[in-house]
Coordinates of N, CA and C and ligand atoms in Angstrom, one line a residue:
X87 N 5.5 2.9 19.6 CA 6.2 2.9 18.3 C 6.2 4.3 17.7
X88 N 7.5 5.0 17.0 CA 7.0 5.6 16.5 C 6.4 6.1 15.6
X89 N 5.4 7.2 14.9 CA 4.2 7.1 14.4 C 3.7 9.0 14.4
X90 N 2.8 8.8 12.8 CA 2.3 9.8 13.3 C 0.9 10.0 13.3
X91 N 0.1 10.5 13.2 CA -1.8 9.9 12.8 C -2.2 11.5 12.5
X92 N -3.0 11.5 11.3 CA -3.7 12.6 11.0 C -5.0 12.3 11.2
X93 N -6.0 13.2 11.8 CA -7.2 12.5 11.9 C -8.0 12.8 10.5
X94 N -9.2 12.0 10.4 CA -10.3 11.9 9.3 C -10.7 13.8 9.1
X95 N -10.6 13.9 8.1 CA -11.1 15.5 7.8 C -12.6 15.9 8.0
X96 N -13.0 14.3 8.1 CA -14.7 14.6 8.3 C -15.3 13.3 8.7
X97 N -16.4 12.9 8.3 CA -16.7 11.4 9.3 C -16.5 10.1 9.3
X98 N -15.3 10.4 7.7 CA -15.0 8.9 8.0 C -14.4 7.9 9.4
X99 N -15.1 6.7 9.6 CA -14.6 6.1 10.0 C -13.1 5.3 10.6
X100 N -13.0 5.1 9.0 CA -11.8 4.3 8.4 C -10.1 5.0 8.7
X101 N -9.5 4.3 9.1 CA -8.3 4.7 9.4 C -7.1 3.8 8.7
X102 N -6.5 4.2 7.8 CA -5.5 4.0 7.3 C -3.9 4.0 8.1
X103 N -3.2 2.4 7.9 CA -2.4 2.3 8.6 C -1.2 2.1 7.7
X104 N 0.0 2.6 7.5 CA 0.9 3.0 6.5 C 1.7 2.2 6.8
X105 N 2.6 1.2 6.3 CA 3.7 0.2 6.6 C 4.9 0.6 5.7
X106 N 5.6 0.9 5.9 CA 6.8 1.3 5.0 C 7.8 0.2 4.4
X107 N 8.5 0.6 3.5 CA 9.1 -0.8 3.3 C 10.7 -0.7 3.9
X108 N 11.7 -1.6 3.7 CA 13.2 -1.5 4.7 C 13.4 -0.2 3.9
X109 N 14.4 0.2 5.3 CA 15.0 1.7 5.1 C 14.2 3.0 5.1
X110 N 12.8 2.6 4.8 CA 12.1 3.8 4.7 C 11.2 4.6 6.0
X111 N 10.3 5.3 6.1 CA 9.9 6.0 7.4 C 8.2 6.5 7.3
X112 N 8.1 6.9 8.3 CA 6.5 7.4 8.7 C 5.6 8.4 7.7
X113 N 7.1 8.8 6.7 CA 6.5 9.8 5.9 C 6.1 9.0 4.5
X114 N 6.9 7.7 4.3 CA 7.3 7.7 3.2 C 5.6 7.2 2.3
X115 N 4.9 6.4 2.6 CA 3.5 6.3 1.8 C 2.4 7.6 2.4
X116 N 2.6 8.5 2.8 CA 1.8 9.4 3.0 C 0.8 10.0 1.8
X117 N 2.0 9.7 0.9 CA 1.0 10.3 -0.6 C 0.0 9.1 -1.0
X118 N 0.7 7.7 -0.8 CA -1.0 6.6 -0.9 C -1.6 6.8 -0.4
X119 N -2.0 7.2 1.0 CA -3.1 7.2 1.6 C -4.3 8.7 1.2
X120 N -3.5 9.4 0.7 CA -4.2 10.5 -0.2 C -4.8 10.4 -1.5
X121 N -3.9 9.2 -1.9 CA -4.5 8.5 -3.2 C -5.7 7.6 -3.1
X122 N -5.3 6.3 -1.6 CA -6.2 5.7 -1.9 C -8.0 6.3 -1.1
X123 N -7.6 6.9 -0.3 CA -8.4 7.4 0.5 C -8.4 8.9 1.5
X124 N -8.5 9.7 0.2 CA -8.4 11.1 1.4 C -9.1 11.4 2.2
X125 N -10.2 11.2 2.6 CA -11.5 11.4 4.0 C -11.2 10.6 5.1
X126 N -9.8 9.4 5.1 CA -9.4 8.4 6.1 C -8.6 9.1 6.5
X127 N -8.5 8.7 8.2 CA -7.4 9.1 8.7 C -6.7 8.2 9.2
X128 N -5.3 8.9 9.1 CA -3.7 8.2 8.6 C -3.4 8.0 9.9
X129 N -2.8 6.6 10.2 CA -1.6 6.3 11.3 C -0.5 5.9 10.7
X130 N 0.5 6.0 10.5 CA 1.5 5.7 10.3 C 2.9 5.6 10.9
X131 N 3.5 4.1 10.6 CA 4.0 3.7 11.9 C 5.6 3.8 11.2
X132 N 6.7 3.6 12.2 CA 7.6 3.4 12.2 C 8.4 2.2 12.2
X133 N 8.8 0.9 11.6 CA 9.4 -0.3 12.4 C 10.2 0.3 13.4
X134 N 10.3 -0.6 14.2 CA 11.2 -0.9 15.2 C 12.4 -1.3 15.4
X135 N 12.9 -2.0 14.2 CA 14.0 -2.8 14.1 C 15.2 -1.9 13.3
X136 N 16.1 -2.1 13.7 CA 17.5 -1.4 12.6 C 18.2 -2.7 12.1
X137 N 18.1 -2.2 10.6 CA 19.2 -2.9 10.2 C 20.2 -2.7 9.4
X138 N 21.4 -2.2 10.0 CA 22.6 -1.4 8.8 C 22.0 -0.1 9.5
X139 N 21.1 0.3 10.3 CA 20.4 1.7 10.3 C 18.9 1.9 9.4
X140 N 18.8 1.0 8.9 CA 17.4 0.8 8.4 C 16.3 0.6 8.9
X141 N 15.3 1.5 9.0 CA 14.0 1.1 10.1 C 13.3 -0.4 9.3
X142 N 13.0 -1.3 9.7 CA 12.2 -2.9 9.4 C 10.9 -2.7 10.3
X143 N 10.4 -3.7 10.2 CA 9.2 -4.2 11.1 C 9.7 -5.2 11.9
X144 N 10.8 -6.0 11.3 CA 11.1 -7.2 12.0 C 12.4 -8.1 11.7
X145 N 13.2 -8.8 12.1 CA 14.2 -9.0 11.9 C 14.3 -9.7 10.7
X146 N 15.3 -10.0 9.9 CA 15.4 -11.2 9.3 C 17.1 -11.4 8.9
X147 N 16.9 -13.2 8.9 CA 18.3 -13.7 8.8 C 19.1 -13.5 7.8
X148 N 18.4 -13.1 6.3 CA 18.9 -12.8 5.2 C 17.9 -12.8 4.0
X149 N 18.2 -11.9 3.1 CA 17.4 -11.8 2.4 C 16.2 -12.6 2.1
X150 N 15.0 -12.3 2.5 CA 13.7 -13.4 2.7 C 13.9 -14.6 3.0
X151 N 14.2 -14.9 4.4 CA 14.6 -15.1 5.0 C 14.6 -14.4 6.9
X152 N 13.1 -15.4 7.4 CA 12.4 -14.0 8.6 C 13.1 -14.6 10.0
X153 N 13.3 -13.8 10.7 CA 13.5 -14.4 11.8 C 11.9 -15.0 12.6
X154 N 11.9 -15.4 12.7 CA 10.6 -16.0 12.9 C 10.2 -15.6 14.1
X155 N 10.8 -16.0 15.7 CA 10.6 -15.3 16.7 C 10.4 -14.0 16.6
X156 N 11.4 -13.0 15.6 CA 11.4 -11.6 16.2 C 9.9 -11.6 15.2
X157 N 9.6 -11.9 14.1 CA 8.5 -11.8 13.5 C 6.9 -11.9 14.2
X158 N 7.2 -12.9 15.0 CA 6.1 -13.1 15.9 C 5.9 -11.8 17.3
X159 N 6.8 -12.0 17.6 CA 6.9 -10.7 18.8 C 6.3 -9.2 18.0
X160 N 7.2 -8.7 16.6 CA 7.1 -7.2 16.5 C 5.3 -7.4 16.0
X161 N 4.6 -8.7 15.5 CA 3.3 -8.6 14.9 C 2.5 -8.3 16.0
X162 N 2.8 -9.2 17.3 CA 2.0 -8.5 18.2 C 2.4 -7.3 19.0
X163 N 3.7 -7.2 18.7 CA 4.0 -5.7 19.5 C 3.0 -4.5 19.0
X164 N 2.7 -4.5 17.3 CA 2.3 -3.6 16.6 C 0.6 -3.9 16.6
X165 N 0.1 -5.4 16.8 CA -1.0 -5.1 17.1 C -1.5 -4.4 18.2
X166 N -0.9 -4.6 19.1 CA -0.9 -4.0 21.2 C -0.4 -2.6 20.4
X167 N 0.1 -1.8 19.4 CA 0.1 -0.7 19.5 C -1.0 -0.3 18.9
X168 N -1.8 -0.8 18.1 CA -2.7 -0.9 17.6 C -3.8 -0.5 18.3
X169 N -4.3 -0.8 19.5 CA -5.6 -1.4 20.7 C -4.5 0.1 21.1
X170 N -4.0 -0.1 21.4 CA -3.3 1.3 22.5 C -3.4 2.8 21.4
X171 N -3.5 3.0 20.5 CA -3.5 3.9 19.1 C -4.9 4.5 19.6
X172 N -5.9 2.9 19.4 CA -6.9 3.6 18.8 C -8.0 3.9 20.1
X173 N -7.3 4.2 21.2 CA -7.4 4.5 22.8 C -7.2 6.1 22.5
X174 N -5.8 6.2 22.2 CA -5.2 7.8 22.6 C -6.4 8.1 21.6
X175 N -6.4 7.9 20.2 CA -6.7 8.9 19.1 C -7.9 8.7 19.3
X176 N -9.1 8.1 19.5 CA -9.8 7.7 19.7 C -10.9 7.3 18.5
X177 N -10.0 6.8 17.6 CA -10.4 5.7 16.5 C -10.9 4.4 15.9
X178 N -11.6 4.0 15.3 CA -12.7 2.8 15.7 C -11.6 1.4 15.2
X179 N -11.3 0.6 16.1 CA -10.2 -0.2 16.2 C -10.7 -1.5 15.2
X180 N -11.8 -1.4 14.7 CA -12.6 -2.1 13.9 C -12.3 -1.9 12.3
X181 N -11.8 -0.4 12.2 CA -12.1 0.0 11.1 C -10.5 0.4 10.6
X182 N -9.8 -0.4 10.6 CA -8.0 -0.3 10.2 C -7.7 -0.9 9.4
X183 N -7.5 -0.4 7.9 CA -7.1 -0.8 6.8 C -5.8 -0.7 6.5
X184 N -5.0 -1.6 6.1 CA -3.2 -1.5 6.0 C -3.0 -1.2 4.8
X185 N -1.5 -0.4 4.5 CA -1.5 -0.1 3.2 C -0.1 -0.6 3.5
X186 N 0.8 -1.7 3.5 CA 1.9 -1.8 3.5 C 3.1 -2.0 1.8
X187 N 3.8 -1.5 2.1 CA 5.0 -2.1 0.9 C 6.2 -2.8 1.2
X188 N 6.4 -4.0 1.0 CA 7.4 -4.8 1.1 C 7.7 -5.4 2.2
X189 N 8.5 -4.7 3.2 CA 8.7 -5.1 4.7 C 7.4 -5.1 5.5
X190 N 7.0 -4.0 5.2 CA 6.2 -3.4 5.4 C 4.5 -4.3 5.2
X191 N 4.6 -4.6 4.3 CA 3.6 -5.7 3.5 C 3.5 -6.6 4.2
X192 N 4.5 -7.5 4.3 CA 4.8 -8.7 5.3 C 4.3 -8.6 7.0
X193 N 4.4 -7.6 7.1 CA 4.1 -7.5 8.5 C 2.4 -6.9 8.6
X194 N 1.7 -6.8 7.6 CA 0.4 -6.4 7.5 C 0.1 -8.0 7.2
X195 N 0.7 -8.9 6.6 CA 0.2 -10.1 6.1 C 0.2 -11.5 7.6
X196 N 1.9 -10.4 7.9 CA 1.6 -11.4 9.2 C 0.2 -11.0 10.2
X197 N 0.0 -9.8 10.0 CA -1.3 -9.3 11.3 C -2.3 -10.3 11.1
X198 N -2.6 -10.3 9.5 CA -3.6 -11.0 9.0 C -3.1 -12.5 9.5
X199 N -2.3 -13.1 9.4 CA -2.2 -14.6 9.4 C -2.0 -15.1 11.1
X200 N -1.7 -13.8 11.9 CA -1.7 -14.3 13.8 C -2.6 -13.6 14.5
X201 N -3.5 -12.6 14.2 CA -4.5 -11.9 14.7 C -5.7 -11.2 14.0
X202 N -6.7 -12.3 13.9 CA -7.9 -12.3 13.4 C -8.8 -11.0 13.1
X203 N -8.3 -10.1 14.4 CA -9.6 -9.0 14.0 C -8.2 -7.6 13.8
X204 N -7.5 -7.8 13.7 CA -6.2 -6.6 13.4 C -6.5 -6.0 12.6
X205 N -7.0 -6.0 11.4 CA -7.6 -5.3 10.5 C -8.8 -6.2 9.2
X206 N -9.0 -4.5 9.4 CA -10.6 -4.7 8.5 C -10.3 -5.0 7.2
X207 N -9.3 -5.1 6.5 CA -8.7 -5.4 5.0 C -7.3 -4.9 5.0
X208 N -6.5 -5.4 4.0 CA -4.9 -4.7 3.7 C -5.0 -5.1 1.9
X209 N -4.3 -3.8 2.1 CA -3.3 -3.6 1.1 C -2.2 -3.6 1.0
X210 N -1.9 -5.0 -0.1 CA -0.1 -5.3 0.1 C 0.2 -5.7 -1.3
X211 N 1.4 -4.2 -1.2 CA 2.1 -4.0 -2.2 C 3.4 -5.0 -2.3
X212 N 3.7 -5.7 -3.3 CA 4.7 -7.0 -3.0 C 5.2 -7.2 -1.8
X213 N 4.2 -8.3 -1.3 CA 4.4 -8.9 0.0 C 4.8 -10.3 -0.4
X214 N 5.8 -11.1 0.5 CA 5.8 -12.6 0.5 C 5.2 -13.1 1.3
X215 N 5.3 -14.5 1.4 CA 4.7 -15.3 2.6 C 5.1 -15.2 4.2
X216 N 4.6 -14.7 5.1 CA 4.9 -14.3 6.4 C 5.9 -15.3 7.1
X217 N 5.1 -16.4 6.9 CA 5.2 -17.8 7.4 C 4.5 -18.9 7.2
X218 N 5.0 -20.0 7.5 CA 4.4 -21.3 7.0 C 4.4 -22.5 8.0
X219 N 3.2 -23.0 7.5 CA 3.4 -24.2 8.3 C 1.9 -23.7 9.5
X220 N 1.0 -23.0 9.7 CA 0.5 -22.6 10.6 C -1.1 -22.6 9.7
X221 N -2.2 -22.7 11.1 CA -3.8 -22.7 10.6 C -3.4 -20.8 10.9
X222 N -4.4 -20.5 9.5 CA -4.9 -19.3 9.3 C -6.0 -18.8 10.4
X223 N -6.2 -18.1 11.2 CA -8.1 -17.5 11.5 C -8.6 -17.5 10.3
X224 N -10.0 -17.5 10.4 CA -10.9 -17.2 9.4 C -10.8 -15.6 9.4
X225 N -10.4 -15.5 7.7 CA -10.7 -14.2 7.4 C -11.6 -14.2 6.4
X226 N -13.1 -14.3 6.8 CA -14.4 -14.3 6.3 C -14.4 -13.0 5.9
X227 N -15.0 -12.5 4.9 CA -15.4 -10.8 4.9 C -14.0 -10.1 5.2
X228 N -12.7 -10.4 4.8 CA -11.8 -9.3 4.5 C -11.3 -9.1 3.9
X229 N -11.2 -8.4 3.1 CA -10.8 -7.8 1.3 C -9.0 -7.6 1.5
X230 N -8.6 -8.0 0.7 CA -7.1 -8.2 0.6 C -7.1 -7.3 -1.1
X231 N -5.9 -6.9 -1.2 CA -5.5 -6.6 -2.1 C -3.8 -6.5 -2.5
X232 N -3.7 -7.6 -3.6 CA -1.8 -7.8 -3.5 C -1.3 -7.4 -5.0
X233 N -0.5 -6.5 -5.5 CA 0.3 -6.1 -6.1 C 1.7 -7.0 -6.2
X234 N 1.6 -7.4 -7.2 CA 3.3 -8.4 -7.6 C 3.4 -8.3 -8.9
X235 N 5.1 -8.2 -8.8 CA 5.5 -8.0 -10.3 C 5.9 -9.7 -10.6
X236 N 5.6 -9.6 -12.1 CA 5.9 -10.8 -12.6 C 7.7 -11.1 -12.8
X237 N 8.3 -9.6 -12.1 CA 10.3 -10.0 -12.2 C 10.6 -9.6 -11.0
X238 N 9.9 -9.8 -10.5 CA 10.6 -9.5 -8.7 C 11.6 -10.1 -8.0
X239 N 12.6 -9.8 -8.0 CA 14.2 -10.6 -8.2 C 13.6 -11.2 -6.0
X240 N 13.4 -9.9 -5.5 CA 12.6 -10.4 -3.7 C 11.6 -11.9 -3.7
X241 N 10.7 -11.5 -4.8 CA 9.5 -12.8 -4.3 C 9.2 -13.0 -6.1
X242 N 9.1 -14.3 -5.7 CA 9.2 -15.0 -7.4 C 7.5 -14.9 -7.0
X243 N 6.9 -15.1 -8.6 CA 5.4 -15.0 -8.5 C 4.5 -16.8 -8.1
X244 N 5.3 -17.4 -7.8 CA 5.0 -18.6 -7.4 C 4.4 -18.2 -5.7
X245 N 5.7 -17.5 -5.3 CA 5.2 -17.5 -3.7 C 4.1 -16.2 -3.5
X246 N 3.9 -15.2 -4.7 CA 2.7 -14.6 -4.3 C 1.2 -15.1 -4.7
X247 N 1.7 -16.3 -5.3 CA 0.3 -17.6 -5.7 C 0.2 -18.3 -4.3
X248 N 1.5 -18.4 -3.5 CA 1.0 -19.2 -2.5 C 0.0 -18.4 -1.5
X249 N 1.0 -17.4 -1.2 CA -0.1 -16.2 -0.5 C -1.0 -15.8 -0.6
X250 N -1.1 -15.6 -1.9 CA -2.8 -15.7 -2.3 C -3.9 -16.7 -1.7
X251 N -3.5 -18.4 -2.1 CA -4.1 -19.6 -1.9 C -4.0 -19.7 -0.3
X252 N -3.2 -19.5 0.2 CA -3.2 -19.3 1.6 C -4.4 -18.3 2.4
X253 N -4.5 -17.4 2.0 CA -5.4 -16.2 2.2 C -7.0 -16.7 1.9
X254 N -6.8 -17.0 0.5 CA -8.2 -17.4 0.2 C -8.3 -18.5 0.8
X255 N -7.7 -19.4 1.3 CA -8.1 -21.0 2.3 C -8.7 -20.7 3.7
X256 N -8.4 -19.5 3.9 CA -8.8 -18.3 5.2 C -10.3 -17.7 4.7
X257 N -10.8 -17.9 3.6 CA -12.2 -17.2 3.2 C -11.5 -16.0 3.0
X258 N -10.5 -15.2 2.8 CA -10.1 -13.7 2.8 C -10.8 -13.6 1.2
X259 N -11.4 -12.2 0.8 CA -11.5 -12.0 -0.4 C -10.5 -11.2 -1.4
X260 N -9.6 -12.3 -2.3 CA -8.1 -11.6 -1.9 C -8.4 -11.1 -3.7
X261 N -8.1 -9.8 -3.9 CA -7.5 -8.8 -5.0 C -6.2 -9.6 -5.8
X262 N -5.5 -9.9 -6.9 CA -4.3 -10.1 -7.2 C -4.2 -9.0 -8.3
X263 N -3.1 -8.3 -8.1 CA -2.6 -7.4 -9.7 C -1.6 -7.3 -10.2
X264 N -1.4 -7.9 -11.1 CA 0.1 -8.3 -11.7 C 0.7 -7.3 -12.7
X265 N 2.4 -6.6 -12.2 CA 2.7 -5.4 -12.9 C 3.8 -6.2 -13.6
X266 N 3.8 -5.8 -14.8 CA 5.5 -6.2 -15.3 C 6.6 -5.4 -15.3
X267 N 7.0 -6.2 -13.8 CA 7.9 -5.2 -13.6 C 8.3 -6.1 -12.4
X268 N 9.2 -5.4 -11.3 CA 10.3 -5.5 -10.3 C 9.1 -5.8 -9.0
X269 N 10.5 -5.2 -8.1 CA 9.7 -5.4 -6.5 C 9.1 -3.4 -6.2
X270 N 9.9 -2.6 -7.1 CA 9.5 -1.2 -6.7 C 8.1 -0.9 -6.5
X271 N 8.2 0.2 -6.1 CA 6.0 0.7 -5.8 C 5.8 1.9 -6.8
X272 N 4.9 1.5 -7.8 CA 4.9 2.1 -8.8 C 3.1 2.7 -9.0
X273 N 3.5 3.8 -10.0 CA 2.0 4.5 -9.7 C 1.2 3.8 -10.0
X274 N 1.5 3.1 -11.4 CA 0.3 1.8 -12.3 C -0.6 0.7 -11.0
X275 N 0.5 0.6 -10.1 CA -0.1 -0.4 -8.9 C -1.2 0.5 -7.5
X276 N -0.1 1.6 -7.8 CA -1.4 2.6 -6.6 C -2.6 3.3 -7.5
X277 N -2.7 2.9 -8.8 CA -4.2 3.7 -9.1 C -5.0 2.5 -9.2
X278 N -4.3 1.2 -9.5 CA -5.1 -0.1 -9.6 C -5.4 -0.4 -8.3
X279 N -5.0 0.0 -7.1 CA -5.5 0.2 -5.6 C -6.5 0.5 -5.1
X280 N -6.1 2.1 -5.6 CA -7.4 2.9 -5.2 C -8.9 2.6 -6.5
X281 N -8.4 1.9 -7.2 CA -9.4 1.6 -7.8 C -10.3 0.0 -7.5
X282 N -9.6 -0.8 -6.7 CA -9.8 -1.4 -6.0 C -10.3 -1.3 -4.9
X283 N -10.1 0.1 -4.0 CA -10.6 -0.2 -2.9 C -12.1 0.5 -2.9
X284 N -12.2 1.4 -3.9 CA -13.5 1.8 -3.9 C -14.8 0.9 -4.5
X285 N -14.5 -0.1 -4.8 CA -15.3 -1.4 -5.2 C -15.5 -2.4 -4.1
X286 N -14.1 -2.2 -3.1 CA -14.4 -3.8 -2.1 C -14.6 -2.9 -0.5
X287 N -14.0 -1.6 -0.4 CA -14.2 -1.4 1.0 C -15.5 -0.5 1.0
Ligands
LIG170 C1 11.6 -8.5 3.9 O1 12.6 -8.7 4.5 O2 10.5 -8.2 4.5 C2 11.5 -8.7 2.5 O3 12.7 -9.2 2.0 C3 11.3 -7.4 1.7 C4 12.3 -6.4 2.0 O4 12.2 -5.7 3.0 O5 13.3 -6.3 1.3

């Protein structure tokens, strides 16, 4: 996939994985990961999918609304790039925190909901429900953190209650922070982040 990875400036561990939202790119959360964690080093990926010419993570039929197959395929395409990442770079495959937004979100939420050890916690900035109808893995011991606006014309706050309850039915230890406001990524949600993550990770 493409991607770019800055390594840790010094001994952190922790590697921060950047999910962009539709239409956006490898560059575009570069400044969160500086916010939420400057000593982490960045991977940051590209979707795979075009739509209109828009980079995605994964197909969908229409507005929220997922293709479900291609959903299932790109989650493990990205985890297998995942195991294959943290080979080249030689990064602790244990220690991958997601910082997704939107499209981008959803595909950090699907990692979490089809492959158990994908990551050590995410952060997801208005994410919906991946999918439904499916047993969760136990995500015992993984700190979640979800940003939703209470007017998000994308995901009404009903379905980021489901996501939540879904999560925590997984044991996940899930963050909720509610902005009043839209589906956009706003500073108020990345300082309440980073102020988050230095409490749970
Ligand atoms: C999605 O398709 O993942 C969601 O509708 C969010 C978006 O990308 O607009």
């Amino acid at each position: 996939m493409k991607h770019l990875y800055e390594k840790a400036p010094g001994a952190s561990k922790t590697t921060l994985l950047l999910l962009h939202g539709t239409g956006g790119n490898e560059y575009d959360l570069l400044p969160l990961a500086k916010c939420i964690d400057p000593e982490a080093a960045v991977l940051s990926v590209r979707g795979n999918v075009l739509e209109h010419g828009m980079p995605r993570f994964f197909r969908r039929l229409a507005e929220g609304v997922f293709d479900e197959a291609d959903l299932l395929f790109r989650t493990q395409e990205l985890n297998q790039f995942l195991d294959q990442a943290a080979e080249t770079y030689a990064f602790d495959r244990n220690q991958v925190i997601a910082i997704g937004y939107s499209n981008g979100a959803n595909i950090a939420a699907s990692l979490l909901f089809h492959h158990p050890r994908a990551l050590h916690g995410a952060l997801l900035h208005h994410p919906m429900v991946p999918r439904r109808g499916i047993e969760l893995p136990d995500l015992t011991g993984t700190p979640v953190f979800i940003a939703a606006g209470t007017n998000d014309p994308i995901c009404a706050d009903v379905e980021t209650k489901e996501l939540q309850a879904l999560l925590e039915h997984a044991n996940a230890d899930v963050s909720l922070y509610w902005l009043n406001d839209g589906h956009r990524l706003t500073t108020e949600e990345v300082e309440a982040a980073a102020r988050w993550y230095r409490t749970a990770l």
